[in-house]
Amino acid sequence: MRNRIQSRSKSKILSALLLAFVFSANTVYGGDTLVLGVFPRYSATVVHSGFEPIARHLSAELGRKVILTTAKDQETFWENLVAGQYDIVHYNPLNYIESHTKYGFDVVAMNEEENKSTVSGALLVRRDSSIGRVEELRGKTILFGGGPKAMVSYWANVATLKRAGLNKGDYVEEFAKTPTNAVLGVYYRRTEVAGAASSWATWPAVAGAIDVSELRVLAEGEPLPLHPWAVRSSLGTPLIKQIQTALLKLNLDSNGKNILKKANLTGIRIATDADYDACRRLIKEVGAIPH
C-alpha cells in the first residue's frame, strides 16, 4: 500500500512539473510553436547545421519557439507539407508554385546566393569528357539531382535538353538523392552527365571537398528566381509580416550575415508571387506535372 501511495505521489509531482514546464514554455514563447520545414537540397546534417541558427533567430524575433525539420528526400518532404506539418517552408520554386495553388502557402522572401537572386540549370561533365554539345547526350544516362520535383536540377535541365532537340526518352533518366550527390557522381565517374544548378561549385559538400576544376559545365539554362521562403496563409497577416521582417533583418548586421553564411547564403530578399512567373512558364513548356 505504501508503495502505491508513494507511486501516486511521485506521479502527481511529475504531472505538476510537466504542467509548470508547459506553462513556462508558453509564457516564454508567447503561444504555439511554429515548424520550419527546409527541403533536402543538402544532406540532413548540412541542413540542420546550416539552418538551425535561422530557426533560433526566428524564435527570438517572434517570441515563440520555431522548430527546424527536414526530410530524407523530396518526396517525403512534400508528403509532410501536404499533411500540414510545416508553418514556414524553405523549398524549391516548383514546390512553392504547387503549394501556393493547392495548400495556401504565400511567398515572403527568396534566397540570395553569391550576391545573386537567380540560378540556372547546369549540365555537368568531367573536364576530360569527349562530350562537347548537348545534342551528343542522345542515348546517354543523365543523373539528375534531387528527384523529379527538383525545379532547377531537373526541370530546368530538361528544358535545356528539349531546346536542343532531345525529348524525354531520347536519354536515360536517373536520380540522385540530392543535387550534391549528382555532382559527386560525375566527379567520381559513376555517371557521365549530371543535372545540377549553376551554383554547384559553392555547395557545402562540393566546395573544398573535391577539385571543381575537374568538372565543366556543358550547358546552362535561363536564369530563374532562387529558392523561396513561404508561410502558411492561415497564420494571419500580422504574424506573416513578422516572419518576413525577421528573415529580412538577417541582412542588417554582421551577426545576421554570419547566420546566413552558415546556410550558404549571402542574403535574403523580399519576394512576391509574381517573381516566380518565369518558373511557371518553364513548367508549362516542359510539362512538369504537379502531384
PDB file of C-alpha atoms in Angstrom:
ATOM      1  CA  MET A   1       0.000   0.000   0.000  1.00  0.00           C
ATOM      2  CA  ARG A   2       2.778   2.394   0.970  1.00  0.00           C
ATOM      3  CA  ASN A   3       4.491   1.772  -2.410  1.00  0.00           C
ATOM      4  CA  ARG A   4       1.276   2.587  -4.248  1.00  0.00           C
ATOM      5  CA  ILE A   5       0.804   5.814  -2.282  1.00  0.00           C
ATOM      6  CA  GLN A   6       4.414   6.810  -2.966  1.00  0.00           C
ATOM      7  CA  SER A   7       3.947   5.959  -6.657  1.00  0.00           C
ATOM      8  CA  ARG A   8       0.823   8.132  -6.848  1.00  0.00           C
ATOM      9  CA  SER A   9       2.616  10.935  -5.048  1.00  0.00           C
ATOM     10  CA  LYS A  10       5.525  10.788  -7.488  1.00  0.00           C
ATOM     11  CA  SER A  11       3.073  10.749 -10.394  1.00  0.00           C
ATOM     12  CA  LYS A  12       1.354  13.889  -9.077  1.00  0.00           C
ATOM     13  CA  ILE A  13       4.688  15.647  -8.641  1.00  0.00           C
ATOM     14  CA  LEU A  14       5.758  14.745 -12.190  1.00  0.00           C
ATOM     15  CA  SER A  15       2.409  15.932 -13.557  1.00  0.00           C
ATOM     16  CA  ALA A  16       2.757  19.210 -11.702  1.00  0.00           C
ATOM     17  CA  LEU A  17       6.285  19.683 -13.011  1.00  0.00           C
ATOM     18  CA  LEU A  18       5.135  18.954 -16.564  1.00  0.00           C
ATOM     19  CA  LEU A  19       2.301  21.459 -16.288  1.00  0.00           C
ATOM     20  CA  ALA A  20       4.713  24.047 -14.902  1.00  0.00           C
ATOM     21  CA  PHE A  21       7.098  23.408 -17.805  1.00  0.00           C
ATOM     22  CA  VAL A  22       4.333  23.785 -20.387  1.00  0.00           C
ATOM     23  CA  PHE A  23       3.098  26.982 -18.715  1.00  0.00           C
ATOM     24  CA  SER A  24       6.657  28.327 -18.595  1.00  0.00           C
ATOM     25  CA  ALA A  25       7.312  27.472 -22.276  1.00  0.00           C
ATOM     26  CA  ASN A  26       4.075  29.109 -23.374  1.00  0.00           C
ATOM     27  CA  THR A  27       4.930  32.192 -21.343  1.00  0.00           C
ATOM     28  CA  VAL A  28       8.418  32.450 -22.836  1.00  0.00           C
ATOM     29  CA  TYR A  29       7.423  31.807 -26.429  1.00  0.00           C
ATOM     30  CA  GLY A  30       4.088  33.587 -26.366  1.00  0.00           C
ATOM     31  CA  GLY A  31       1.910  30.901 -27.928  1.00  0.00           C
ATOM     32  CA  ASP A  32       2.054  27.997 -30.319  1.00  0.00           C
ATOM     33  CA  THR A  33       5.269  26.536 -31.656  1.00  0.00           C
ATOM     34  CA  LEU A  34       5.983  27.035 -35.365  1.00  0.00           C
ATOM     35  CA  VAL A  35       7.634  24.397 -37.563  1.00  0.00           C
ATOM     36  CA  LEU A  36      10.171  25.460 -40.182  1.00  0.00           C
ATOM     37  CA  GLY A  37      10.474  22.836 -42.924  1.00  0.00           C
ATOM     38  CA  VAL A  38      13.630  23.026 -45.062  1.00  0.00           C
ATOM     39  CA  PHE A  39      13.722  20.860 -48.169  1.00  0.00           C
ATOM     40  CA  PRO A  40      16.562  18.323 -48.576  1.00  0.00           C
ATOM     41  CA  ARG A  41      18.681  20.305 -51.006  1.00  0.00           C
ATOM     42  CA  TYR A  42      21.656  19.170 -48.933  1.00  0.00           C
ATOM     43  CA  SER A  43      22.125  16.241 -46.557  1.00  0.00           C
ATOM     44  CA  ALA A  44      20.172  16.314 -43.289  1.00  0.00           C
ATOM     45  CA  THR A  45      23.375  17.055 -41.372  1.00  0.00           C
ATOM     46  CA  VAL A  46      24.174  20.077 -43.543  1.00  0.00           C
ATOM     47  CA  VAL A  47      20.573  21.328 -43.405  1.00  0.00           C
ATOM     48  CA  HIS A  48      20.499  21.196 -39.601  1.00  0.00           C
ATOM     49  CA  SER A  49      23.902  22.808 -39.095  1.00  0.00           C
ATOM     50  CA  GLY A  50      23.168  25.500 -41.691  1.00  0.00           C
ATOM     51  CA  PHE A  51      19.564  26.393 -40.877  1.00  0.00           C
ATOM     52  CA  GLU A  52      19.290  25.823 -37.119  1.00  0.00           C
ATOM     53  CA  PRO A  53      20.766  29.319 -36.477  1.00  0.00           C
ATOM     54  CA  ILE A  54      17.997  30.789 -38.654  1.00  0.00           C
ATOM     55  CA  ALA A  55      15.379  28.883 -36.658  1.00  0.00           C
ATOM     56  CA  ARG A  56      16.849  30.242 -33.407  1.00  0.00           C
ATOM     57  CA  HIS A  57      16.848  33.761 -34.868  1.00  0.00           C
ATOM     58  CA  LEU A  58      13.176  33.432 -35.802  1.00  0.00           C
ATOM     59  CA  SER A  59      12.362  32.137 -32.307  1.00  0.00           C
ATOM     60  CA  ALA A  60      13.988  35.186 -30.747  1.00  0.00           C
ATOM     61  CA  GLU A  61      12.345  37.656 -33.121  1.00  0.00           C
ATOM     62  CA  LEU A  62       8.861  36.148 -32.999  1.00  0.00           C
ATOM     63  CA  GLY A  63       8.782  35.375 -29.290  1.00  0.00           C
ATOM     64  CA  ARG A  64       7.759  31.795 -29.897  1.00  0.00           C
ATOM     65  CA  LYS A  65       9.564  28.511 -30.445  1.00  0.00           C
ATOM     66  CA  VAL A  66      10.484  27.723 -34.068  1.00  0.00           C
ATOM     67  CA  ILE A  67      11.492  24.097 -34.644  1.00  0.00           C
ATOM     68  CA  LEU A  68      13.605  23.157 -37.676  1.00  0.00           C
ATOM     69  CA  THR A  69      12.880  19.947 -39.548  1.00  0.00           C
ATOM     70  CA  THR A  70      13.777  18.416 -42.905  1.00  0.00           C
ATOM     71  CA  ALA A  71      13.111  15.112 -44.679  1.00  0.00           C
ATOM     72  CA  LYS A  72      15.131  12.228 -46.093  1.00  0.00           C
ATOM     73  CA  ASP A  73      14.165  13.106 -49.679  1.00  0.00           C
ATOM     74  CA  GLN A  74      11.990  15.392 -51.808  1.00  0.00           C
ATOM     75  CA  GLU A  75       9.023  13.012 -51.883  1.00  0.00           C
ATOM     76  CA  THR A  76       8.903  12.717 -48.094  1.00  0.00           C
ATOM     77  CA  PHE A  77       9.281  16.480 -47.717  1.00  0.00           C
ATOM     78  CA  TRP A  78       6.292  17.010 -49.995  1.00  0.00           C
ATOM     79  CA  GLU A  79       4.212  14.403 -48.172  1.00  0.00           C
ATOM     80  CA  ASN A  80       4.933  16.184 -44.897  1.00  0.00           C
ATOM     81  CA  LEU A  81       3.899  19.522 -46.395  1.00  0.00           C
ATOM     82  CA  VAL A  82       0.622  18.078 -47.702  1.00  0.00           C
ATOM     83  CA  ALA A  83      -0.016  16.573 -44.270  1.00  0.00           C
ATOM     84  CA  GLY A  84       0.165  20.082 -42.781  1.00  0.00           C
ATOM     85  CA  GLN A  85       3.370  19.594 -40.800  1.00  0.00           C
ATOM     86  CA  TYR A  86       5.027  22.894 -41.795  1.00  0.00           C
ATOM     87  CA  ASP A  87       4.141  26.500 -40.952  1.00  0.00           C
ATOM     88  CA  ILE A  88       7.174  28.135 -42.576  1.00  0.00           C
ATOM     89  CA  VAL A  89       8.841  26.459 -45.546  1.00  0.00           C
ATOM     90  CA  HIS A  90      12.048  26.876 -47.489  1.00  0.00           C
ATOM     91  CA  TYR A  91      11.958  24.859 -50.692  1.00  0.00           C
ATOM     92  CA  ASN A  92      12.337  24.966 -54.449  1.00  0.00           C
ATOM     93  CA  PRO A  93      10.185  27.039 -56.827  1.00  0.00           C
ATOM     94  CA  LEU A  94       8.182  24.051 -58.101  1.00  0.00           C
ATOM     95  CA  ASN A  95       7.286  23.161 -54.505  1.00  0.00           C
ATOM     96  CA  TYR A  96       6.201  26.755 -53.926  1.00  0.00           C
ATOM     97  CA  ILE A  97       4.056  27.054 -57.051  1.00  0.00           C
ATOM     98  CA  GLU A  98       2.180  23.855 -56.219  1.00  0.00           C
ATOM     99  CA  SER A  99       1.792  24.637 -52.525  1.00  0.00           C
ATOM    100  CA  HIS A 100       0.604  28.185 -53.268  1.00  0.00           C
ATOM    101  CA  THR A 101      -2.134  26.897 -55.557  1.00  0.00           C
ATOM    102  CA  LYS A 102      -3.234  23.871 -53.556  1.00  0.00           C
ATOM    103  CA  TYR A 103      -2.292  24.368 -49.925  1.00  0.00           C
ATOM    104  CA  GLY A 104      -2.368  28.089 -49.186  1.00  0.00           C
ATOM    105  CA  PHE A 105       1.320  28.979 -48.860  1.00  0.00           C
ATOM    106  CA  ASP A 106       2.409  32.548 -49.683  1.00  0.00           C
ATOM    107  CA  VAL A 107       5.971  33.545 -50.556  1.00  0.00           C
ATOM    108  CA  VAL A 108       7.559  36.238 -48.393  1.00  0.00           C
ATOM    109  CA  ALA A 109      11.249  36.063 -49.317  1.00  0.00           C
ATOM    110  CA  MET A 110      13.844  34.395 -51.516  1.00  0.00           C
ATOM    111  CA  ASN A 111      17.473  33.360 -51.216  1.00  0.00           C
ATOM    112  CA  GLU A 112      20.420  35.448 -52.271  1.00  0.00           C
ATOM    113  CA  GLU A 113      23.446  33.268 -53.060  1.00  0.00           C
ATOM    114  CA  GLU A 114      26.799  34.603 -54.211  1.00  0.00           C
ATOM    115  CA  ASN A 115      25.084  38.045 -54.189  1.00  0.00           C
ATOM    116  CA  LYS A 116      22.551  36.895 -56.801  1.00  0.00           C
ATOM    117  CA  SER A 117      18.867  36.041 -56.544  1.00  0.00           C
ATOM    118  CA  THR A 118      18.759  33.870 -59.686  1.00  0.00           C
ATOM    119  CA  VAL A 119      20.153  30.459 -60.616  1.00  0.00           C
ATOM    120  CA  SER A 120      20.216  28.370 -63.795  1.00  0.00           C
ATOM    121  CA  GLY A 121      20.104  24.689 -64.539  1.00  0.00           C
ATOM    122  CA  ALA A 122      23.527  23.258 -65.395  1.00  0.00           C
ATOM    123  CA  LEU A 123      24.502  20.045 -67.182  1.00  0.00           C
ATOM    124  CA  LEU A 124      27.910  18.911 -65.920  1.00  0.00           C
ATOM    125  CA  VAL A 125      30.516  16.549 -67.317  1.00  0.00           C
ATOM    126  CA  ARG A 126      34.108  15.813 -66.387  1.00  0.00           C
ATOM    127  CA  ARG A 127      36.693  18.094 -67.963  1.00  0.00           C
ATOM    128  CA  ASP A 128      38.211  15.136 -69.812  1.00  0.00           C
ATOM    129  CA  SER A 129      34.842  14.008 -71.229  1.00  0.00           C
ATOM    130  CA  SER A 130      34.574  13.738 -75.004  1.00  0.00           C
ATOM    131  CA  ILE A 131      31.052  15.198 -74.875  1.00  0.00           C
ATOM    132  CA  GLY A 132      31.093  18.690 -76.332  1.00  0.00           C
ATOM    133  CA  ARG A 133      27.455  19.551 -77.160  1.00  0.00           C
ATOM    134  CA  VAL A 134      24.059  18.935 -75.598  1.00  0.00           C
ATOM    135  CA  GLU A 135      22.947  17.141 -78.763  1.00  0.00           C
ATOM    136  CA  GLU A 136      25.545  14.448 -78.010  1.00  0.00           C
ATOM    137  CA  LEU A 137      23.611  13.395 -74.923  1.00  0.00           C
ATOM    138  CA  ARG A 138      21.187  11.342 -77.025  1.00  0.00           C
ATOM    139  CA  GLY A 139      21.196   7.841 -75.571  1.00  0.00           C
ATOM    140  CA  LYS A 140      23.307   8.914 -72.580  1.00  0.00           C
ATOM    141  CA  THR A 141      22.386   8.409 -68.918  1.00  0.00           C
ATOM    142  CA  ILE A 142      21.914  11.681 -67.024  1.00  0.00           C
ATOM    143  CA  LEU A 143      21.976  11.712 -63.228  1.00  0.00           C
ATOM    144  CA  PHE A 144      19.606  14.471 -62.091  1.00  0.00           C
ATOM    145  CA  GLY A 145      19.951  15.783 -58.551  1.00  0.00           C
ATOM    146  CA  GLY A 146      17.077  15.870 -56.099  1.00  0.00           C
ATOM    147  CA  GLY A 147      14.481  13.815 -57.955  1.00  0.00           C
ATOM    148  CA  PRO A 148      11.610  14.696 -60.293  1.00  0.00           C
ATOM    149  CA  LYS A 149      10.431  17.525 -58.019  1.00  0.00           C
ATOM    150  CA  ALA A 150      13.675  19.490 -58.407  1.00  0.00           C
ATOM    151  CA  MET A 151      12.882  22.722 -60.260  1.00  0.00           C
ATOM    152  CA  VAL A 152      16.422  23.685 -61.257  1.00  0.00           C
ATOM    153  CA  SER A 153      18.491  20.496 -61.154  1.00  0.00           C
ATOM    154  CA  TYR A 154      15.827  18.555 -63.036  1.00  0.00           C
ATOM    155  CA  TRP A 155      13.185  20.590 -64.864  1.00  0.00           C
ATOM    156  CA  ALA A 156      15.416  23.499 -65.895  1.00  0.00           C
ATOM    157  CA  ASN A 157      17.836  20.974 -67.396  1.00  0.00           C
ATOM    158  CA  VAL A 158      15.003  19.103 -69.094  1.00  0.00           C
ATOM    159  CA  ALA A 159      14.151  22.431 -70.759  1.00  0.00           C
ATOM    160  CA  THR A 160      17.768  22.813 -71.959  1.00  0.00           C
ATOM    161  CA  LEU A 161      17.664  19.289 -73.407  1.00  0.00           C
ATOM    162  CA  LYS A 162      14.306  19.933 -75.095  1.00  0.00           C
ATOM    163  CA  ARG A 163      15.563  23.144 -76.695  1.00  0.00           C
ATOM    164  CA  ALA A 164      18.464  21.127 -78.120  1.00  0.00           C
ATOM    165  CA  GLY A 165      16.005  18.706 -79.707  1.00  0.00           C
ATOM    166  CA  LEU A 166      16.138  15.983 -77.054  1.00  0.00           C
ATOM    167  CA  ASN A 167      12.830  14.893 -75.607  1.00  0.00           C
ATOM    168  CA  LYS A 168      12.174  12.517 -72.738  1.00  0.00           C
ATOM    169  CA  GLY A 169      13.060   9.051 -73.954  1.00  0.00           C
ATOM    170  CA  ASP A 170      15.999  10.310 -76.014  1.00  0.00           C
ATOM    171  CA  TYR A 171      18.179   9.945 -72.897  1.00  0.00           C
ATOM    172  CA  VAL A 172      18.071   7.789 -69.786  1.00  0.00           C
ATOM    173  CA  GLU A 173      16.990   9.491 -66.548  1.00  0.00           C
ATOM    174  CA  GLU A 174      18.430   8.550 -63.186  1.00  0.00           C
ATOM    175  CA  PHE A 175      18.007  10.450 -59.925  1.00  0.00           C
ATOM    176  CA  ALA A 176      20.384  11.163 -57.061  1.00  0.00           C
ATOM    177  CA  LYS A 177      19.063  11.865 -53.569  1.00  0.00           C
ATOM    178  CA  THR A 178      20.395  15.435 -53.664  1.00  0.00           C
ATOM    179  CA  PRO A 179      21.893  17.736 -56.323  1.00  0.00           C
ATOM    180  CA  THR A 180      25.221  17.472 -54.487  1.00  0.00           C
ATOM    181  CA  ASN A 181      25.187  13.703 -54.966  1.00  0.00           C
ATOM    182  CA  ALA A 182      24.672  14.171 -58.696  1.00  0.00           C
ATOM    183  CA  VAL A 183      27.753  16.413 -58.895  1.00  0.00           C
ATOM    184  CA  LEU A 184      29.808  13.918 -56.914  1.00  0.00           C
ATOM    185  CA  GLY A 185      28.551  11.139 -59.171  1.00  0.00           C
ATOM    186  CA  VAL A 186      30.178  12.799 -62.190  1.00  0.00           C
ATOM    187  CA  TYR A 187      33.344  13.650 -60.304  1.00  0.00           C
ATOM    188  CA  TYR A 188      33.833  10.055 -59.170  1.00  0.00           C
ATOM    189  CA  ARG A 189      32.939   8.719 -62.650  1.00  0.00           C
ATOM    190  CA  ARG A 190      29.752   6.975 -61.554  1.00  0.00           C
ATOM    191  CA  THR A 191      27.952   8.730 -64.401  1.00  0.00           C
ATOM    192  CA  GLU A 192      28.960  10.768 -67.439  1.00  0.00           C
ATOM    193  CA  VAL A 193      26.485  13.621 -67.046  1.00  0.00           C
ATOM    194  CA  ALA A 194      24.773  15.311 -64.102  1.00  0.00           C
ATOM    195  CA  GLY A 195      21.823  17.668 -63.912  1.00  0.00           C
ATOM    196  CA  ALA A 196      22.618  20.277 -61.273  1.00  0.00           C
ATOM    197  CA  ALA A 197      22.485  24.069 -60.859  1.00  0.00           C
ATOM    198  CA  SER A 198      24.836  26.866 -61.880  1.00  0.00           C
ATOM    199  CA  SER A 199      25.758  27.406 -58.221  1.00  0.00           C
ATOM    200  CA  TRP A 200      27.051  23.827 -57.851  1.00  0.00           C
ATOM    201  CA  ALA A 201      30.690  24.752 -57.142  1.00  0.00           C
ATOM    202  CA  THR A 202      29.688  26.727 -53.998  1.00  0.00           C
ATOM    203  CA  TRP A 203      27.659  23.966 -52.319  1.00  0.00           C
ATOM    204  CA  PRO A 204      28.964  22.940 -48.867  1.00  0.00           C
ATOM    205  CA  ALA A 205      29.754  19.318 -49.737  1.00  0.00           C
ATOM    206  CA  VAL A 206      31.360  20.309 -53.066  1.00  0.00           C
ATOM    207  CA  ALA A 207      33.433  23.428 -52.387  1.00  0.00           C
ATOM    208  CA  GLY A 208      36.661  22.397 -50.734  1.00  0.00           C
ATOM    209  CA  ALA A 209      35.706  18.710 -50.852  1.00  0.00           C
ATOM    210  CA  ILE A 210      36.616  17.984 -54.464  1.00  0.00           C
ATOM    211  CA  ASP A 211      38.717  19.592 -57.191  1.00  0.00           C
ATOM    212  CA  VAL A 212      35.999  21.514 -59.020  1.00  0.00           C
ATOM    213  CA  SER A 213      38.383  22.246 -61.899  1.00  0.00           C
ATOM    214  CA  GLU A 214      37.965  18.577 -62.870  1.00  0.00           C
ATOM    215  CA  LEU A 215      34.378  19.317 -63.902  1.00  0.00           C
ATOM    216  CA  ARG A 216      32.973  21.607 -66.592  1.00  0.00           C
ATOM    217  CA  VAL A 217      29.554  22.962 -67.497  1.00  0.00           C
ATOM    218  CA  LEU A 218      28.273  21.570 -70.768  1.00  0.00           C
ATOM    219  CA  ALA A 219      25.276  23.927 -70.865  1.00  0.00           C
ATOM    220  CA  GLU A 220      23.314  26.329 -68.672  1.00  0.00           C
ATOM    221  CA  GLY A 221      19.683  27.327 -68.922  1.00  0.00           C
ATOM    222  CA  GLU A 222      17.870  30.617 -68.393  1.00  0.00           C
ATOM    223  CA  PRO A 223      18.134  32.404 -65.025  1.00  0.00           C
ATOM    224  CA  LEU A 224      15.329  31.509 -62.619  1.00  0.00           C
ATOM    225  CA  PRO A 225      14.491  33.016 -59.221  1.00  0.00           C
ATOM    226  CA  LEU A 226      16.232  31.342 -56.308  1.00  0.00           C
ATOM    227  CA  HIS A 227      14.565  29.241 -53.638  1.00  0.00           C
ATOM    228  CA  PRO A 228      11.643  30.868 -51.840  1.00  0.00           C
ATOM    229  CA  TRP A 229      10.632  31.177 -48.206  1.00  0.00           C
ATOM    230  CA  ALA A 230       6.881  30.832 -47.760  1.00  0.00           C
ATOM    231  CA  VAL A 231       4.376  30.729 -44.917  1.00  0.00           C
ATOM    232  CA  ARG A 232       1.005  29.150 -44.372  1.00  0.00           C
ATOM    233  CA  SER A 233      -1.585  31.842 -45.131  1.00  0.00           C
ATOM    234  CA  SER A 234      -3.750  30.692 -42.207  1.00  0.00           C
ATOM    235  CA  LEU A 235      -1.142  32.124 -39.811  1.00  0.00           C
ATOM    236  CA  GLY A 236      -2.692  35.530 -40.484  1.00  0.00           C
ATOM    237  CA  THR A 237      -1.300  38.777 -41.862  1.00  0.00           C
ATOM    238  CA  PRO A 238       0.271  40.179 -38.648  1.00  0.00           C
ATOM    239  CA  LEU A 239       2.324  37.024 -37.942  1.00  0.00           C
ATOM    240  CA  ILE A 240       3.245  36.574 -41.621  1.00  0.00           C
ATOM    241  CA  LYS A 241       4.557  40.136 -41.695  1.00  0.00           C
ATOM    242  CA  GLN A 242       6.557  39.477 -38.514  1.00  0.00           C
ATOM    243  CA  ILE A 243       8.133  36.389 -40.102  1.00  0.00           C
ATOM    244  CA  GLN A 244       9.046  38.298 -43.258  1.00  0.00           C
ATOM    245  CA  THR A 245      10.540  41.156 -41.238  1.00  0.00           C
ATOM    246  CA  ALA A 246      12.542  38.714 -39.106  1.00  0.00           C
ATOM    247  CA  LEU A 247      14.000  36.995 -42.182  1.00  0.00           C
ATOM    248  CA  LEU A 248      14.951  40.302 -43.837  1.00  0.00           C
ATOM    249  CA  LYS A 249      16.511  41.517 -40.586  1.00  0.00           C
ATOM    250  CA  LEU A 250      19.292  38.964 -41.104  1.00  0.00           C
ATOM    251  CA  ASN A 251      20.714  41.262 -43.812  1.00  0.00           C
ATOM    252  CA  LEU A 252      21.237  44.200 -41.460  1.00  0.00           C
ATOM    253  CA  ASP A 253      24.251  43.391 -39.278  1.00  0.00           C
ATOM    254  CA  SER A 254      27.320  41.186 -39.008  1.00  0.00           C
ATOM    255  CA  ASN A 255      25.594  38.707 -36.686  1.00  0.00           C
ATOM    256  CA  GLY A 256      22.769  38.193 -39.177  1.00  0.00           C
ATOM    257  CA  LYS A 257      25.189  37.855 -42.062  1.00  0.00           C
ATOM    258  CA  ASN A 258      27.151  35.226 -40.137  1.00  0.00           C
ATOM    259  CA  ILE A 259      23.918  33.290 -39.605  1.00  0.00           C
ATOM    260  CA  LEU A 260      23.180  33.468 -43.339  1.00  0.00           C
ATOM    261  CA  LYS A 261      26.708  32.361 -44.191  1.00  0.00           C
ATOM    262  CA  LYS A 262      26.185  29.138 -42.248  1.00  0.00           C
ATOM    263  CA  ALA A 263      23.268  28.378 -44.587  1.00  0.00           C
ATOM    264  CA  ASN A 264      25.444  29.188 -47.637  1.00  0.00           C
ATOM    265  CA  LEU A 265      23.515  32.432 -48.233  1.00  0.00           C
ATOM    266  CA  THR A 266      24.733  35.974 -48.819  1.00  0.00           C
ATOM    267  CA  GLY A 267      21.322  37.470 -48.127  1.00  0.00           C
ATOM    268  CA  ILE A 268      17.549  37.076 -48.066  1.00  0.00           C
ATOM    269  CA  ARG A 269      15.486  39.296 -50.369  1.00  0.00           C
ATOM    270  CA  ILE A 270      11.828  40.221 -50.315  1.00  0.00           C
ATOM    271  CA  ALA A 271       9.783  38.241 -52.841  1.00  0.00           C
ATOM    272  CA  THR A 272       6.283  38.180 -54.303  1.00  0.00           C
ATOM    273  CA  ASP A 273       4.303  35.534 -56.148  1.00  0.00           C
ATOM    274  CA  ALA A 274       4.933  37.285 -59.490  1.00  0.00           C
ATOM    275  CA  ASP A 275       8.672  36.699 -59.093  1.00  0.00           C
ATOM    276  CA  TYR A 276       8.035  33.034 -59.891  1.00  0.00           C
ATOM    277  CA  ASP A 277       6.186  33.570 -63.174  1.00  0.00           C
ATOM    278  CA  ALA A 278       9.357  32.630 -65.096  1.00  0.00           C
ATOM    279  CA  CYS A 279       9.226  29.254 -63.377  1.00  0.00           C
ATOM    280  CA  ARG A 280       5.570  28.878 -64.294  1.00  0.00           C
ATOM    281  CA  ARG A 281       6.407  29.484 -67.962  1.00  0.00           C
ATOM    282  CA  LEU A 282       9.153  26.852 -67.857  1.00  0.00           C
ATOM    283  CA  ILE A 283       6.851  24.366 -66.125  1.00  0.00           C
ATOM    284  CA  LYS A 284       4.300  24.867 -68.895  1.00  0.00           C
ATOM    285  CA  GLU A 285       6.982  24.461 -71.583  1.00  0.00           C
ATOM    286  CA  VAL A 286       8.329  21.148 -70.280  1.00  0.00           C
ATOM    287  CA  GLY A 287       5.045  19.774 -68.983  1.00  0.00           C
ATOM    288  CA  ALA A 288       6.019  19.358 -65.352  1.00  0.00           C
ATOM    289  CA  ILE A 289       3.179  17.502 -63.675  1.00  0.00           C
ATOM    290  CA  PRO A 290       2.189  18.585 -60.172  1.00  0.00           C
ATOM    291  CA  HIS A 291       1.405  15.946 -57.544  1.00  0.00           C
TER     292      HIS A 291
END
